[in-house]
GROMACS .gro file of C-alpha atoms in nm:
model
  143
    1MET     CA    1  -1.055  -1.387  -0.420
    2SER     CA    2  -1.031  -1.197  -0.147
    3ASN     CA    3  -1.086  -1.303   0.234
    4ILE     CA    4  -1.140  -1.170   0.557
    5LYS     CA    5  -0.878  -1.346   0.827
    6VAL     CA    6  -0.976  -1.247   1.203
    7THR     CA    7  -0.663  -1.235   1.450
    8ASP     CA    8  -0.625  -1.141   1.818
    9ALA     CA    9  -0.512  -0.768   1.655
   10GLY     CA   10  -0.767  -0.711   1.452
   11PHE     CA   11  -0.896  -0.840   1.086
   12GLN     CA   12  -0.673  -0.890   0.739
   13LEU     CA   13  -0.818  -0.847   0.410
   14ARG     CA   14  -0.679  -1.020   0.155
   15ASP     CA   15  -0.632  -1.073  -0.206
   16VAL     CA   16  -0.439  -1.332  -0.346
   17SER     CA   17  -0.591  -1.317  -0.699
   18VAL     CA   18  -0.393  -1.030  -0.850
   19ASN     CA   19  -0.241  -1.139  -1.155
   20PHE     CA   20  -0.020  -0.867  -1.304
   21THR     CA   21   0.327  -0.715  -1.264
   22ALA     CA   22   0.399  -0.393  -1.088
   23LYS     CA   23   0.640  -0.309  -1.373
   24SER     CA   24   0.409   0.027  -1.431
   25ALA     CA   25   0.300   0.300  -1.178
   26ALA     CA   26  -0.038   0.340  -1.439
   27ALA     CA   27  -0.128  -0.032  -1.407
   28VAL     CA   28  -0.066  -0.044  -1.020
   29GLY     CA   29  -0.290   0.272  -1.013
   30ARG     CA   30  -0.547   0.115  -1.208
   31TYR     CA   31  -0.567  -0.146  -0.978
   32LEU     CA   32  -0.599   0.075  -0.670
   33LYS     CA   33  -0.846   0.273  -0.763
   34GLN     CA   34  -1.036  -0.021  -0.849
   35LYS     CA   35  -0.969  -0.150  -0.551
   36ILE     CA   36  -0.979   0.133  -0.284
   37GLY     CA   37  -1.047   0.403  -0.486
   38HIS     CA   38  -1.411   0.456  -0.367
   39GLN     CA   39  -1.411   0.394  -0.034
   40LEU     CA   40  -1.557   0.591   0.248
   41GLN     CA   41  -1.282   0.563   0.469
   42GLU     CA   42  -0.926   0.567   0.436
   43ARG     CA   43  -0.771   0.230   0.406
   44LEU     CA   44  -0.397   0.097   0.343
   45ILE     CA   45  -0.273  -0.179   0.126
   46VAL     CA   46   0.045  -0.346   0.085
   47MET     CA   47   0.128  -0.531  -0.200
   48SER     CA   48   0.401  -0.803  -0.195
   49LEU     CA   49   0.635  -0.834  -0.480
   50ASN     CA   50   0.883  -1.103  -0.626
   51SER     CA   51   1.224  -1.052  -0.781
   52GLN     CA   52   1.030  -0.993  -1.072
   53LEU     CA   53   0.789  -0.756  -0.942
   54ASP     CA   54   0.508  -0.979  -1.012
   55VAL     CA   55   0.205  -0.894  -0.743
   56ILE     CA   56   0.231  -1.199  -0.521
   57ALA     CA   57  -0.048  -1.102  -0.280
   58SER     CA   58  -0.224  -0.784  -0.184
   59ASP     CA   59  -0.314  -0.705   0.205
   60THR     CA   60  -0.541  -0.474   0.330
   61ILE     CA   61  -0.360  -0.424   0.659
   62ALA     CA   62  -0.567  -0.129   0.802
   63ILE     CA   63  -0.880   0.081   0.816
   64GLY     CA   64  -0.920   0.415   0.944
   65GLN     CA   65  -1.188   0.729   0.948
   66ILE     CA   66  -1.256   0.947   0.673
   67SER     CA   67  -0.947   1.152   0.675
   68SER     CA   68  -0.672   0.947   0.896
   69ILE     CA   69  -0.552   0.607   0.947
   70VAL     CA   70  -0.317   0.436   1.180
   71VAL     CA   71  -0.017   0.254   1.039
   72SER     CA   72   0.192   0.023   1.251
   73PRO     CA   73   0.532  -0.045   1.091
   74ARG     CA   74   0.518  -0.387   1.214
   75GLU     CA   75   0.218  -0.495   1.042
   76VAL     CA   76   0.332  -0.343   0.703
   77PHE     CA   77   0.652  -0.586   0.685
   78GLN     CA   78   0.518  -0.855   0.894
   79VAL     CA   79   0.280  -0.909   0.556
   80ALA     CA   80   0.557  -0.834   0.349
   81LEU     CA   81   0.796  -1.147   0.538
   82LEU     CA   82   0.506  -1.370   0.560
   83ASN     CA   83   0.468  -1.329   0.205
   84ASN     CA   84   0.835  -1.369   0.139
   85ALA     CA   85   0.819  -1.041  -0.051
   86SER     CA   86   1.108  -0.920  -0.216
   87SER     CA   87   0.981  -0.576  -0.214
   88ILE     CA   88   0.669  -0.420  -0.151
   89ILE     CA   89   0.439  -0.131  -0.255
   90ILE     CA   90   0.246   0.015  -0.013
   91ALA     CA   91  -0.075   0.247  -0.098
   92HIS     CA   92  -0.344   0.440   0.052
   93ASN     CA   93  -0.685   0.590  -0.043
   94HIS     CA   94  -0.801   0.925   0.006
   95PRO     CA   95  -1.187   0.999   0.040
   96SER     CA   96  -1.161   1.370  -0.014
   97GLY     CA   97  -1.021   1.296  -0.367
   98HIS     CA   98  -0.691   1.544  -0.295
   99LEU     CA   99  -0.396   1.337  -0.425
  100THR     CA  100  -0.112   1.589  -0.243
  101PRO     CA  101   0.061   1.378  -0.009
  102SER     CA  102  -0.001   1.526   0.355
  103LYS     CA  103   0.289   1.559   0.622
  104ASP     CA  104   0.191   1.249   0.811
  105ASP     CA  105   0.191   1.075   0.437
  106ILE     CA  106   0.542   1.223   0.364
  107ALA     CA  107   0.695   1.132   0.741
  108LEU     CA  108   0.509   0.783   0.706
  109THR     CA  109   0.710   0.695   0.349
  110LYS     CA  110   1.045   0.802   0.497
  111LYS     CA  111   0.993   0.582   0.800
  112LEU     CA  112   0.888   0.265   0.599
  113ARG     CA  113   1.165   0.345   0.347
  114GLU     CA  114   1.421   0.330   0.660
  115ILE     CA  115   1.231   0.022   0.821
  116GLY     CA  116   1.235  -0.132   0.473
  117GLN     CA  117   1.625  -0.122   0.365
  118LEU     CA  118   1.717  -0.244   0.727
  119LEU     CA  119   1.502  -0.559   0.669
  120GLN     CA  120   1.598  -0.604   0.288
  121VAL     CA  121   1.222  -0.557   0.173
  122PRO     CA  122   1.272  -0.216   0.040
  123ILE     CA  123   0.938   0.011  -0.067
  124ASN     CA  124   0.913   0.017  -0.463
  125ASP     CA  125   0.636   0.304  -0.426
  126HIS     CA  126   0.364   0.454  -0.222
  127PHE     CA  127   0.065   0.542  -0.378
  128ILE     CA  128  -0.214   0.772  -0.290
  129VAL     CA  129  -0.550   0.725  -0.483
  130SER     CA  130  -0.899   0.866  -0.539
  131THR     CA  131  -1.212   0.737  -0.727
  132ASP     CA  132  -1.025   0.966  -1.066
  133ASP     CA  133  -0.659   0.956  -1.054
  134HIS     CA  134  -0.324   0.813  -0.806
  135TYR     CA  135  -0.044   1.016  -0.674
  136SER     CA  136   0.312   0.778  -0.730
  137PHE     CA  137   0.588   0.895  -0.491
  138ALA     CA  138   0.841   0.723  -0.709
  139GLU     CA  139   0.694   0.898  -1.060
  140ASN     CA  140   0.717   1.228  -0.828
  141GLN     CA  141   1.067   1.166  -0.761
  142PHE     CA  142   1.025   1.151  -0.382
  143GLU     CA  143   1.342   1.094  -0.170
   0.00000   0.00000   0.00000
C-alpha cells in the first residue's frame, strides 16, 4: 500500500507493504528497479530494516530533477528513526541509465555512513538503479 503524506516541509511517499528480506543485493536491486528504475526524475528511497534485515518500510524522501536531487541527511535518518530501523539501505535512480556513481553520489554515501555510525543506524548499502540494472556500493567494496 502506497500513500502520500503531506507535511509542512513537503511530501513523503511511503510503501509499508514491502514483504522481503534484504539479505541479497540481487533481490533489493529487483525491487528498486521496479519501484524507481523507470522514473524520469531522480528519486531517493530509504529502506528501513529490522535486525533480521527484513524491510520494515520503504520511503521516498526526495524527488529531484532529471540529473540531480537534493538530499538532507536529517530527512534520511528521521525516517529511519521513526521506523525504529536497526539499519537502512539508501537508493536512488539515474534516469540517464548510467550506473557509475558520481562524485556527489560518493560524497553523499560517505557523509551518510558517518552520520549513521554516530546515530547507531548503519547504512548497509547504497544502490543506484536504472530501468535495466543496479549498482551496489557494498557489492563493489566501496569504503
